[in-house]
PDB file of C-alpha atoms and ligand atoms in Angstrom:
ATOM      1  CA  UNK A 167     426.974  33.804   6.399  1.00 46.00           C
ATOM      2  CA  UNK A 168     423.734  31.970   5.742  1.00 44.00           C
ATOM      3  CA  UNK A 169     422.880  29.157   8.154  1.00 44.00           C
ATOM      4  CA  UNK A 170     422.542  26.020   6.061  1.00 46.00           C
ATOM      5  CA  UNK A 171     420.330  24.324   8.658  1.00 47.00           C
ATOM      6  CA  UNK A 172     417.269  26.402   7.896  1.00 52.00           C
ATOM      7  CA  UNK A 173     415.721  29.739   7.122  1.00 83.00           C
ATOM      8  CA  UNK A 174     416.590  32.872   9.019  1.00 97.00           C
ATOM      9  CA  UNK A 175     415.116  33.597  12.410  1.00 98.00           C
ATOM     10  CA  UNK A 176     415.428  35.747  15.471  1.00 98.00           C
ATOM     11  CA  UNK A 177     416.124  33.386  18.380  1.00 98.00           C
ATOM     12  CA  UNK A 178     415.635  34.729  21.910  1.00 98.00           C
ATOM     13  CA  UNK A 179     417.839  32.753  24.262  1.00 98.00           C
ATOM     14  CA  UNK A 180     417.438  32.923  28.054  1.00 98.00           C
ATOM     15  CA  UNK A 181     420.742  32.915  29.943  1.00 98.00           C
ATOM     16  CA  UNK A 182     421.483  32.224  33.644  1.00 98.00           C
ATOM     17  CA  UNK A 183     420.470  34.752  36.305  1.00 98.00           C
ATOM     18  CA  UNK A 184     423.377  33.706  38.491  1.00 97.00           C
ATOM     19  CA  UNK A 185     424.067  30.012  38.172  1.00 98.00           C
ATOM     20  CA  UNK A 186     425.913  28.937  35.047  1.00 97.00           C
ATOM     21  CA  UNK A 187     424.458  25.445  35.429  1.00 97.00           C
ATOM     22  CA  UNK A 188     421.124  26.905  34.330  1.00 98.00           C
ATOM     23  CA  UNK A 189     422.350  27.457  30.766  1.00 98.00           C
ATOM     24  CA  UNK A 190     420.383  24.819  28.884  1.00 98.00           C
ATOM     25  CA  UNK A 191     421.833  22.457  26.311  1.00 97.00           C
ATOM     26  CA  UNK A 192     419.592  24.050  23.695  1.00 98.00           C
ATOM     27  CA  UNK A 193     420.727  27.551  24.676  1.00 98.00           C
ATOM     28  CA  UNK A 194     424.376  26.445  24.284  1.00 98.00           C
ATOM     29  CA  UNK A 195     423.610  24.905  20.923  1.00 97.00           C
ATOM     30  CA  UNK A 196     421.951  28.073  19.637  1.00 98.00           C
ATOM     31  CA  UNK A 197     424.784  30.270  20.925  1.00 98.00           C
ATOM     32  CA  UNK A 198     427.434  28.111  19.308  1.00 97.00           C
ATOM     33  CA  UNK A 199     425.727  27.964  15.909  1.00 97.00           C
ATOM     34  CA  UNK A 200     424.352  31.534  15.709  1.00 98.00           C
ATOM     35  CA  UNK A 201     425.417  33.592  12.723  1.00 98.00           C
ATOM     36  CA  UNK A 202     425.560  36.541  15.082  1.00 98.00           C
ATOM     37  CA  UNK A 203     424.635  37.123  18.719  1.00 98.00           C
ATOM     38  CA  UNK A 204     422.934  40.420  19.532  1.00 98.00           C
ATOM     39  CA  UNK A 205     423.677  41.267  23.162  1.00 98.00           C
ATOM     40  CA  UNK A 206     423.456  44.096  25.671  1.00 97.00           C
ATOM     41  CA  UNK A 207     427.089  44.000  26.674  1.00 97.00           C
ATOM     42  CA  UNK A 208     429.635  42.312  24.443  1.00 97.00           C
ATOM     43  CA  UNK A 209     432.148  41.789  27.276  1.00 97.00           C
ATOM     44  CA  UNK A 210     429.591  40.110  29.497  1.00 97.00           C
ATOM     45  CA  UNK A 211     428.290  37.855  26.741  1.00 98.00           C
ATOM     46  CA  UNK A 212     431.871  37.096  25.661  1.00 98.00           C
ATOM     47  CA  UNK A 213     432.550  35.942  29.226  1.00 97.00           C
ATOM     48  CA  UNK A 214     429.431  33.728  29.253  1.00 98.00           C
ATOM     49  CA  UNK A 215     430.512  32.119  25.970  1.00 98.00           C
ATOM     50  CA  UNK A 216     433.951  31.431  27.316  1.00 97.00           C
ATOM     51  CA  UNK A 217     432.652  30.027  30.647  1.00 96.00           C
ATOM     52  CA  UNK A 218     430.275  27.784  28.710  1.00 96.00           C
ATOM     53  CA  UNK A 219     433.170  26.590  26.539  1.00 96.00           C
ATOM     54  CA  UNK A 220     431.614  27.985  23.387  1.00 96.00           C
ATOM     55  CA  UNK A 221     434.472  30.195  22.297  1.00 90.00           C
ATOM     56  CA  UNK A 222     434.294  33.385  20.249  1.00 93.00           C
ATOM     57  CA  UNK A 223     431.240  34.207  18.170  1.00 96.00           C
ATOM     58  CA  UNK A 224     430.376  37.347  16.194  1.00 98.00           C
ATOM     59  CA  UNK A 225     428.656  39.781  18.580  1.00 98.00           C
ATOM     60  CA  UNK A 226     426.444  42.769  17.834  1.00 97.00           C
ATOM     61  CA  UNK A 227     425.812  45.265  20.595  1.00 97.00           C
ATOM     62  CA  UNK A 228     422.093  45.830  21.098  1.00 96.00           C
ATOM     63  CA  UNK A 229     421.145  47.759  24.216  1.00 95.00           C
ATOM     64  CA  UNK A 230     418.365  50.168  25.193  1.00 94.00           C
ATOM     65  CA  UNK A 231     420.017  52.991  23.249  1.00 95.00           C
ATOM     66  CA  UNK A 232     420.821  51.068  20.056  1.00 95.00           C
ATOM     67  CA  UNK A 233     417.858  48.679  19.869  1.00 96.00           C
ATOM     68  CA  UNK A 234     415.676  50.733  17.532  1.00 95.00           C
ATOM     69  CA  UNK A 235     418.571  51.648  15.243  1.00 94.00           C
ATOM     70  CA  UNK A 236     419.791  48.027  15.084  1.00 96.00           C
ATOM     71  CA  UNK A 237     416.361  46.548  14.330  1.00 97.00           C
ATOM     72  CA  UNK A 238     416.580  47.279  10.577  1.00 96.00           C
ATOM     73  CA  UNK A 239     419.986  45.591  10.358  1.00 97.00           C
ATOM     74  CA  UNK A 240     418.742  42.524  12.213  1.00 98.00           C
ATOM     75  CA  UNK A 241     415.679  42.294   9.948  1.00 98.00           C
ATOM     76  CA  UNK A 242     417.941  42.436   6.864  1.00 97.00           C
ATOM     77  CA  UNK A 243     420.170  39.695   8.268  1.00 98.00           C
ATOM     78  CA  UNK A 244     417.197  37.428   8.973  1.00 98.00           C
ATOM     79  CA  UNK A 245     415.825  38.080   5.481  1.00 97.00           C
ATOM     80  CA  UNK A 246     419.208  36.946   4.151  1.00 97.00           C
ATOM     81  CA  UNK A 247     418.696  33.653   6.008  1.00 97.00           C
ATOM     82  CA  UNK A 248     420.800  34.268   9.135  1.00 98.00           C
ATOM     83  CA  UNK A 249     419.943  32.998  12.606  1.00 98.00           C
ATOM     84  CA  UNK A 250     420.321  35.996  14.871  1.00 98.00           C
ATOM     85  CA  UNK A 251     420.420  35.046  18.553  1.00 98.00           C
ATOM     86  CA  UNK A 252     419.355  37.688  21.051  1.00 98.00           C
ATOM     87  CA  UNK A 253     420.546  37.502  24.644  1.00 98.00           C
ATOM     88  CA  UNK A 254     420.503  40.030  27.464  1.00 98.00           C
ATOM     89  CA  UNK A 255     422.916  40.312  30.382  1.00 98.00           C
ATOM     90  CA  UNK A 256     420.888  37.759  32.337  1.00 98.00           C
ATOM     91  CA  UNK A 257     417.575  35.940  32.148  1.00 98.00           C
ATOM     92  CA  UNK A 258     415.015  36.234  29.410  1.00 98.00           C
ATOM     93  CA  UNK A 259     415.609  38.940  26.800  1.00 98.00           C
ATOM     94  CA  UNK A 260     412.717  41.407  26.393  1.00 98.00           C
ATOM     95  CA  UNK A 261     411.691  41.020  30.047  1.00 98.00           C
ATOM     96  CA  UNK A 262     412.831  44.264  31.716  1.00 98.00           C
ATOM     97  CA  UNK A 263     415.686  44.041  29.229  1.00 98.00           C
ATOM     98  CA  UNK A 264     416.170  45.032  25.562  1.00 97.00           C
ATOM     99  CA  UNK A 265     414.309  42.931  23.013  1.00 98.00           C
ATOM    100  CA  UNK A 266     410.681  44.010  22.933  1.00 98.00           C
ATOM    101  CA  UNK A 267     411.169  46.552  20.135  1.00 98.00           C
ATOM    102  CA  UNK A 268     413.354  44.180  18.133  1.00 98.00           C
ATOM    103  CA  UNK A 269     410.834  41.339  18.398  1.00 98.00           C
ATOM    104  CA  UNK A 270     408.102  43.752  17.320  1.00 98.00           C
ATOM    105  CA  UNK A 271     410.106  44.813  14.253  1.00 98.00           C
ATOM    106  CA  UNK A 272     410.910  41.220  13.262  1.00 98.00           C
ATOM    107  CA  UNK A 273     407.272  40.159  13.731  1.00 98.00           C
ATOM    108  CA  UNK A 274     406.088  43.164  11.708  1.00 98.00           C
ATOM    109  CA  UNK A 275     408.417  42.076   8.882  1.00 97.00           C
ATOM    110  CA  UNK A 276     406.693  38.675   8.900  1.00 97.00           C
ATOM    111  CA  UNK A 277     409.886  36.828   9.881  1.00 98.00           C
ATOM    112  CA  UNK A 278     410.378  33.853  12.193  1.00 98.00           C
ATOM    113  CA  UNK A 279     410.831  34.324  15.943  1.00 98.00           C
ATOM    114  CA  UNK A 280     411.859  31.443  18.173  1.00 98.00           C
ATOM    115  CA  UNK A 281     412.365  31.428  21.927  1.00 98.00           C
ATOM    116  CA  UNK A 282     414.693  29.166  23.898  1.00 98.00           C
ATOM    117  CA  UNK A 283     413.120  29.389  27.361  1.00 98.00           C
ATOM    118  CA  UNK A 284     415.111  29.373  30.549  1.00 98.00           C
ATOM    119  CA  UNK A 285     415.897  31.383  33.655  1.00 98.00           C
ATOM    120  CA  UNK A 286     413.936  34.514  34.444  1.00 98.00           C
ATOM    121  CA  UNK A 287     413.799  36.161  37.858  1.00 98.00           C
ATOM    122  CA  UNK A 288     410.065  36.916  37.669  1.00 98.00           C
ATOM    123  CA  UNK A 289     408.906  33.320  37.349  1.00 98.00           C
ATOM    124  CA  UNK A 290     411.626  31.965  39.646  1.00 98.00           C
ATOM    125  CA  UNK A 291     410.588  34.339  42.463  1.00 98.00           C
ATOM    126  CA  UNK A 292     406.873  33.779  41.924  1.00 98.00           C
ATOM    127  CA  UNK A 293     407.195  29.997  41.937  1.00 98.00           C
ATOM    128  CA  UNK A 294     409.143  29.970  45.209  1.00 98.00           C
ATOM    129  CA  UNK A 295     407.142  32.698  46.915  1.00 98.00           C
ATOM    130  CA  UNK A 296     404.436  30.503  48.377  1.00 98.00           C
ATOM    131  CA  UNK A 297     401.902  33.190  47.391  1.00 98.00           C
ATOM    132  CA  UNK A 298     399.043  32.399  44.988  1.00 98.00           C
ATOM    133  CA  UNK A 299     400.455  31.636  41.537  1.00 98.00           C
ATOM    134  CA  UNK A 300     397.292  30.950  39.583  1.00 98.00           C
ATOM    135  CA  UNK A 301     396.974  34.591  38.541  1.00 98.00           C
ATOM    136  CA  UNK A 302     399.765  37.137  38.721  1.00 98.00           C
ATOM    137  CA  UNK A 303     400.959  40.334  37.114  1.00 98.00           C
ATOM    138  CA  UNK A 304     404.492  41.491  36.449  1.00 98.00           C
ATOM    139  CA  UNK A 305     405.150  45.149  37.171  1.00 98.00           C
ATOM    140  CA  UNK A 306     408.891  45.272  36.466  1.00 98.00           C
ATOM    141  CA  UNK A 307     410.532  48.277  38.157  1.00 98.00           C
ATOM    142  CA  UNK A 308     408.203  50.830  39.752  1.00 98.00           C
ATOM    143  CA  UNK A 309     408.595  54.375  38.389  1.00 97.00           C
ATOM    144  CA  UNK A 310     411.209  56.363  40.314  1.00 95.00           C
ATOM    145  CA  UNK A 311     409.488  59.754  40.155  1.00 95.00           C
ATOM    146  CA  UNK A 312     407.335  60.159  43.275  1.00 93.00           C
ATOM    147  CA  UNK A 313     404.191  61.273  41.410  1.00 94.00           C
ATOM    148  CA  UNK A 314     404.301  58.475  38.834  1.00 96.00           C
ATOM    149  CA  UNK A 315     405.141  55.945  41.538  1.00 96.00           C
ATOM    150  CA  UNK A 316     402.213  57.043  43.725  1.00 95.00           C
ATOM    151  CA  UNK A 317     399.747  56.835  40.857  1.00 96.00           C
ATOM    152  CA  UNK A 318     401.012  53.384  39.815  1.00 97.00           C
ATOM    153  CA  UNK A 319     400.642  52.152  43.402  1.00 97.00           C
ATOM    154  CA  UNK A 320     397.163  53.678  43.629  1.00 95.00           C
ATOM    155  CA  UNK A 321     396.148  51.723  40.502  1.00 96.00           C
ATOM    156  CA  UNK A 322     397.561  48.535  42.072  1.00 98.00           C
ATOM    157  CA  UNK A 323     396.008  48.948  45.516  1.00 95.00           C
ATOM    158  CA  UNK A 324     392.959  46.875  44.520  1.00 95.00           C
ATOM    159  CA  UNK A 325     394.852  44.435  42.271  1.00 97.00           C
ATOM    160  CA  UNK A 326     393.684  40.969  43.277  1.00 97.00           C
ATOM    161  CA  UNK A 327     396.441  39.048  41.469  1.00 98.00           C
ATOM    162  CA  UNK A 328     399.851  38.362  43.003  1.00 98.00           C
ATOM    163  CA  UNK A 329     402.205  41.154  41.911  1.00 98.00           C
ATOM    164  CA  UNK A 330     405.882  40.804  41.038  1.00 98.00           C
ATOM    165  CA  UNK A 331     408.292  43.775  41.105  1.00 98.00           C
ATOM    166  CA  UNK A 332     411.986  44.081  40.300  1.00 98.00           C
ATOM    167  CA  UNK A 333     413.983  46.378  42.540  1.00 98.00           C
ATOM    168  CA  UNK A 334     417.558  47.421  43.136  1.00 97.00           C
ATOM    169  CA  UNK A 335     419.073  47.037  46.624  1.00 98.00           C
ATOM    170  CA  UNK A 336     419.486  50.736  47.368  1.00 97.00           C
ATOM    171  CA  UNK A 337     415.793  51.399  46.790  1.00 97.00           C
ATOM    172  CA  UNK A 338     414.451  48.245  48.458  1.00 98.00           C
ATOM    173  CA  UNK A 339     413.615  49.673  51.913  1.00 98.00           C
ATOM    174  CA  UNK A 340     411.906  52.769  50.473  1.00 97.00           C
ATOM    175  CA  UNK A 341     409.915  50.681  48.008  1.00 98.00           C
ATOM    176  CA  UNK A 342     408.761  48.254  50.695  1.00 98.00           C
ATOM    177  CA  UNK A 343     407.681  51.232  52.829  1.00 98.00           C
ATOM    178  CA  UNK A 344     405.737  52.603  49.832  1.00 98.00           C
ATOM    179  CA  UNK A 345     404.100  49.181  49.350  1.00 98.00           C
ATOM    180  CA  UNK A 346     403.094  49.065  53.047  1.00 98.00           C
ATOM    181  CA  UNK A 347     401.539  52.526  52.731  1.00 97.00           C
ATOM    182  CA  UNK A 348     399.711  51.764  49.489  1.00 97.00           C
ATOM    183  CA  UNK A 349     398.599  48.185  50.203  1.00 97.00           C
ATOM    184  CA  UNK A 350     398.432  48.083  54.009  1.00 97.00           C
ATOM    185  CA  UNK A 351     401.031  47.183  56.635  1.00 98.00           C
ATOM    186  CA  UNK A 352     399.862  43.563  56.872  1.00 98.00           C
ATOM    187  CA  UNK A 353     399.907  42.723  53.159  1.00 98.00           C
ATOM    188  CA  UNK A 354     401.989  39.536  52.720  1.00 98.00           C
ATOM    189  CA  UNK A 355     405.275  40.171  50.928  1.00 98.00           C
ATOM    190  CA  UNK A 356     408.146  37.935  49.835  1.00 98.00           C
ATOM    191  CA  UNK A 357     411.576  39.299  48.959  1.00 98.00           C
ATOM    192  CA  UNK A 358     413.635  36.878  46.862  1.00 98.00           C
ATOM    193  CA  UNK A 359     417.327  37.782  46.869  1.00 98.00           C
ATOM    194  CA  UNK A 360     420.250  36.461  44.827  1.00 98.00           C
ATOM    195  CA  UNK A 361     418.178  33.739  43.195  1.00 98.00           C
ATOM    196  CA  UNK A 362     420.136  30.708  41.985  1.00 98.00           C
ATOM    197  CA  UNK A 363     423.328  32.113  43.595  1.00 98.00           C
ATOM    198  CA  UNK A 364     425.362  31.169  46.658  1.00 97.00           C
ATOM    199  CA  UNK A 365     423.584  33.645  48.941  1.00 96.00           C
ATOM    200  CA  UNK A 366     420.033  32.990  47.764  1.00 98.00           C
ATOM    201  CA  UNK A 367     417.606  34.184  50.445  1.00 98.00           C
ATOM    202  CA  UNK A 368     413.843  34.358  50.856  1.00 98.00           C
ATOM    203  CA  UNK A 369     412.296  36.825  53.319  1.00 98.00           C
ATOM    204  CA  UNK A 370     408.571  36.342  53.997  1.00 98.00           C
ATOM    205  CA  UNK A 371     406.240  38.434  56.129  1.00 98.00           C
ATOM    206  CA  UNK A 372     403.979  41.492  56.288  1.00 98.00           C
ATOM    207  CA  UNK A 373     404.833  44.608  54.243  1.00 98.00           C
ATOM    208  CA  UNK A 374     405.683  46.895  57.177  1.00 98.00           C
ATOM    209  CA  UNK A 375     407.991  44.279  58.751  1.00 98.00           C
ATOM    210  CA  UNK A 376     409.638  43.809  55.346  1.00 98.00           C
ATOM    211  CA  UNK A 377     410.387  47.543  55.182  1.00 98.00           C
ATOM    212  CA  UNK A 378     411.893  47.450  58.700  1.00 98.00           C
ATOM    213  CA  UNK A 379     413.983  44.366  57.839  1.00 98.00           C
ATOM    214  CA  UNK A 380     415.269  46.008  54.656  1.00 98.00           C
ATOM    215  CA  UNK A 381     416.193  49.281  56.366  1.00 98.00           C
ATOM    216  CA  UNK A 382     417.983  47.470  59.219  1.00 98.00           C
ATOM    217  CA  UNK A 383     419.778  44.813  57.161  1.00 97.00           C
ATOM    218  CA  UNK A 384     420.331  46.682  53.865  1.00 96.00           C
ATOM    219  CA  UNK A 385     420.279  43.453  51.840  1.00 96.00           C
ATOM    220  CA  UNK A 386     422.577  43.550  48.823  1.00 97.00           C
ATOM    221  CA  UNK A 387     422.503  41.852  45.471  1.00 98.00           C
ATOM    222  CA  UNK A 388     419.634  41.284  43.082  1.00 98.00           C
ATOM    223  CA  UNK A 389     416.084  41.325  44.383  1.00 98.00           C
ATOM    224  CA  UNK A 390     412.532  40.517  43.432  1.00 98.00           C
ATOM    225  CA  UNK A 391     409.533  41.598  45.516  1.00 98.00           C
ATOM    226  CA  UNK A 392     406.417  39.426  45.345  1.00 99.00           C
ATOM    227  CA  UNK A 393     403.242  40.828  46.891  1.00 98.00           C
ATOM    228  CA  UNK A 394     399.985  39.009  47.558  1.00 98.00           C
ATOM    229  CA  UNK A 395     396.963  40.510  45.794  1.00 98.00           C
ATOM    230  CA  UNK A 396     394.291  42.517  47.592  1.00 97.00           C
ATOM    231  CA  UNK A 397     391.785  40.418  49.523  1.00 93.00           C
ATOM    232  CA  UNK A 398     388.301  40.350  47.964  1.00 86.00           C
ATOM    233  CA  UNK A 399     386.161  43.305  49.020  1.00 79.00           C
ATOM    234  CA  UNK A 400     383.638  42.293  51.701  1.00 77.00           C
ATOM    235  CA  UNK A 401     380.187  41.645  50.233  1.00 81.00           C
ATOM    236  CA  UNK A 402     377.717  44.399  51.173  1.00 81.00           C
ATOM    237  CA  UNK A 403     374.780  43.359  53.388  1.00 82.00           C
ATOM    238  CA  UNK A 404     371.232  43.453  51.956  1.00 83.00           C
ATOM    239  CA  UNK A 405     370.650  46.686  53.913  1.00 87.00           C
ATOM    240  CA  UNK A 406     373.850  48.296  52.535  1.00 84.00           C
ATOM    241  CA  UNK A 407     372.869  47.329  49.000  1.00 86.00           C
ATOM    242  CA  UNK A 408     369.397  48.800  49.416  1.00 88.00           C
ATOM    243  CA  UNK A 409     370.833  52.056  50.785  1.00 88.00           C
ATOM    244  CA  UNK A 410     373.274  52.299  47.852  1.00 87.00           C
ATOM    245  CA  UNK A 411     370.509  51.695  45.310  1.00 87.00           C
ATOM    246  CA  UNK A 412     368.227  54.275  46.960  1.00 89.00           C
ATOM    247  CA  UNK A 413     371.059  56.821  46.968  1.00 87.00           C
ATOM    248  CA  UNK A 414     371.961  56.131  43.315  1.00 86.00           C
ATOM    249  CA  UNK A 415     368.317  56.411  42.220  1.00 90.00           C
ATOM    250  CA  UNK A 416     368.033  59.666  44.163  1.00 88.00           C
ATOM    251  CA  UNK A 417     370.988  61.032  42.178  1.00 88.00           C
ATOM    252  CA  UNK A 418     368.856  60.581  39.071  1.00 87.00           C
ATOM    253  CA  UNK A 419     370.190  57.351  37.607  1.00 85.00           C
ATOM    254  CA  UNK A 420     367.920  55.051  35.630  1.00 87.00           C
ATOM    255  CA  UNK A 421     367.441  51.575  37.127  1.00 88.00           C
ATOM    256  CA  UNK A 422     369.717  50.253  34.409  1.00 89.00           C
ATOM    257  CA  UNK A 423     372.486  52.717  35.248  1.00 86.00           C
ATOM    258  CA  UNK A 424     372.049  52.170  38.959  1.00 86.00           C
ATOM    259  CA  UNK A 425     372.241  48.385  38.560  1.00 86.00           C
ATOM    260  CA  UNK A 426     375.458  48.630  36.517  1.00 85.00           C
ATOM    261  CA  UNK A 427     377.106  51.140  38.872  1.00 84.00           C
ATOM    262  CA  UNK A 428     376.266  49.416  42.161  1.00 82.00           C
ATOM    263  CA  UNK A 429     376.952  45.885  40.894  1.00 82.00           C
ATOM    264  CA  UNK A 430     380.350  46.803  39.386  1.00 77.00           C
ATOM    265  CA  UNK A 431     381.572  48.578  42.498  1.00 72.00           C
ATOM    266  CA  UNK A 432     380.677  45.821  44.940  1.00 76.00           C
ATOM    267  CA  UNK A 433     381.084  42.480  43.212  1.00 74.00           C
ATOM    268  CA  UNK A 434     377.342  41.776  43.249  1.00 81.00           C
ATOM    269  CA  UNK A 435     375.366  40.333  40.339  1.00 85.00           C
ATOM    270  CA  UNK A 436     373.903  43.033  38.105  1.00 87.00           C
ATOM    271  CA  UNK A 437     370.699  41.046  37.702  1.00 88.00           C
ATOM    272  CA  UNK A 438     370.193  41.024  41.476  1.00 87.00           C
ATOM    273  CA  UNK A 439     370.791  44.778  41.808  1.00 87.00           C
ATOM    274  CA  UNK A 440     368.559  45.481  38.803  1.00 90.00           C
ATOM    275  CA  UNK A 441     365.672  43.607  40.420  1.00 89.00           C
ATOM    276  CA  UNK A 442     366.235  45.526  43.639  1.00 87.00           C
ATOM    277  CA  UNK A 443     366.409  48.863  41.766  1.00 89.00           C
ATOM    278  CA  UNK A 444     363.163  48.109  39.897  1.00 90.00           C
ATOM    279  CA  UNK A 445     361.419  47.282  43.185  1.00 88.00           C
ATOM    280  CA  UNK A 446     362.748  50.356  44.992  1.00 88.00           C
ATOM    281  CA  UNK A 447     362.068  52.714  42.089  1.00 86.00           C
ATOM    282  CA  UNK A 448     358.490  51.331  41.930  1.00 82.00           C
ATOM    283  CA  UNK A 449     358.070  51.659  45.710  1.00 76.00           C
ATOM    284  CA  UNK A 450     359.192  55.261  45.542  1.00 70.00           C
ATOM    285  CA  UNK A 451     356.306  56.115  43.248  1.00 70.00           C
ATOM    286  CA  UNK A 452     353.697  54.536  45.542  1.00 69.00           C
ATOM    287  CA  UNK A 453     352.255  56.565  48.424  1.00 65.00           C
ATOM    288  CA  UNK A 454     354.345  55.847  51.542  1.00 63.00           C
ATOM    289  CA  UNK A 455     357.062  54.221  49.414  1.00 62.00           C
ATOM    290  CA  UNK A 456     360.788  54.695  49.736  1.00 60.00           C
ATOM    291  CA  UNK A 457     361.449  58.383  48.981  1.00 58.00           C
ATOM    292  CA  UNK A 458     363.458  58.433  45.791  1.00 56.00           C
ATOM    293  CA  UNK A 459     363.660  61.602  43.796  1.00 51.00           C
ATOM    294  CA  UNK A 460     364.654  61.758  40.196  1.00 48.00           C
ATOM    295  CA  UNK A 461     364.961  57.979  39.635  1.00 47.00           C
ATOM    296  CA  UNK A 462     363.957  57.113  36.098  1.00 52.00           C
ATOM    297  CA  UNK A 463     362.781  53.618  35.228  1.00 51.00           C
ATOM    298  CA  UNK A 464     363.749  53.168  31.610  1.00 49.00           C
ATOM    299  CA  UNK A 465     361.908  49.878  31.600  1.00 45.00           C
ATOM    300  CA  UNK A 466     364.570  47.759  29.893  1.00 48.00           C
ATOM    301  CA  UNK A 467     367.951  46.249  30.684  1.00 44.00           C
TER     302      UNK A 467
HETATM  303  N1  SAM B 292     415.660  39.756  31.915  1.00 88.44           N
HETATM  304  C1  SAM B 292     415.821  39.475  33.310  1.00 88.44           C
HETATM  305  C2  SAM B 292     414.875  38.329  33.710  1.00 88.44           C
HETATM  306  O1  SAM B 292     414.377  37.637  32.838  1.00 88.44           O
HETATM  307  O2  SAM B 292     414.663  38.126  34.894  1.00 88.44           O
HETATM  308  C3  SAM B 292     415.620  40.700  34.172  1.00 88.44           C
HETATM  309  C4  SAM B 292     416.564  41.815  33.911  1.00 88.44           C
HETATM  310  S1  SAM B 292     416.342  43.214  34.926  1.00 88.44           S
HETATM  311  C5  SAM B 292     417.335  44.408  34.125  1.00 88.44           C
HETATM  312  C6  SAM B 292     417.301  42.886  36.327  1.00 88.44           C
HETATM  313  C7  SAM B 292     416.459  42.694  37.579  1.00 88.44           C
HETATM  314  O3  SAM B 292     415.955  41.360  37.611  1.00 88.44           O
HETATM  315  C8  SAM B 292     417.246  42.846  38.858  1.00 88.44           C
HETATM  316  O4  SAM B 292     417.320  44.201  39.259  1.00 88.44           O
HETATM  317  C9  SAM B 292     416.413  42.033  39.825  1.00 88.44           C
HETATM  318  O5  SAM B 292     415.286  42.767  40.244  1.00 88.44           O
HETATM  319  C10 SAM B 292     415.957  40.876  38.936  1.00 88.44           C
HETATM  320  N2  SAM B 292     416.911  39.759  39.000  1.00 88.44           N
HETATM  321  C11 SAM B 292     417.751  39.341  38.049  1.00 88.44           C
HETATM  322  N3  SAM B 292     418.490  38.306  38.487  1.00 88.44           N
HETATM  323  C12 SAM B 292     418.125  38.057  39.749  1.00 88.44           C
HETATM  324  C13 SAM B 292     418.515  37.124  40.760  1.00 88.44           C
HETATM  325  N4  SAM B 292     419.466  36.228  40.536  1.00 88.44           N
HETATM  326  N5  SAM B 292     417.886  37.171  41.965  1.00 88.44           N
HETATM  327  C14 SAM B 292     416.924  38.075  42.209  1.00 88.44           C
HETATM  328  N6  SAM B 292     416.522  38.987  41.302  1.00 88.44           N
HETATM  329  C15 SAM B 292     417.099  38.983  40.096  1.00 88.44           C
END
């Protein structure tokens, strides 16, 4: 059936993450007028429609396993002028849920994509965390395999932005212990549990204490972990900077290379380190100067 109200589109509709009252009027409207609703679990979405008083609608199962195969069918439907609504089991589709590949396919076909915004655990937890919100990164679920998990955490150890992770209850304590090891026992952590539901809970404190709390209490339900970013690295003293430049010149770097390397690693202006490197490289060539071997002054920057 072609929707008479307009051309075809893929419409991503956010659904409640626990509290039915969070289903927006616009979300209800889209669900009740969709030509077809693509959803992860037809029973679950059928229940949402009935609770919201929308009644039966045509449903198309689209989960992690079927998403790629279904994309061509959805594209054809939209080309025919249908409004295809995409929902996931809860929250915003395509956020740690099926949808990303479908949206990519629809965008690649040059078709319309609309989003009806609404509940999502990542933003809900971040906003209530009390940790800095100006810059943040969403990490979804950490890899389960120990090697992959360790390398992901190593990459994140110096991340200065607030980090948001999804986690399941039976892995919470182990994950918090991994975070304390990777980021330091005192790193501020917030665990947001059962957001928008009856037993909503916020636990705030240092990473190691969070791990102890989780292993003692075994909190159940759905969880988001929010972690404060790494504190800025302490600025090196003038003496430290000089020693680093001397050492880098001695390893044979040009003043340009030395300036780039030392400045990038220590949050210092490259111009400042360049001037220092020029002075020290020059001094090393004068009798009684700083002993630098192998430092090349390439004369430009
Ligand atoms: N698409 C969803 C969204 O926009 O938030 C996320 C789906 S992901 C498969 C499910 C994970 O989201 C859960 O394991 C949990 O980490 C988090 N989550 C979902 N609902 C939540 C809630 N009510 N309270 C806390 N975390 C929740």
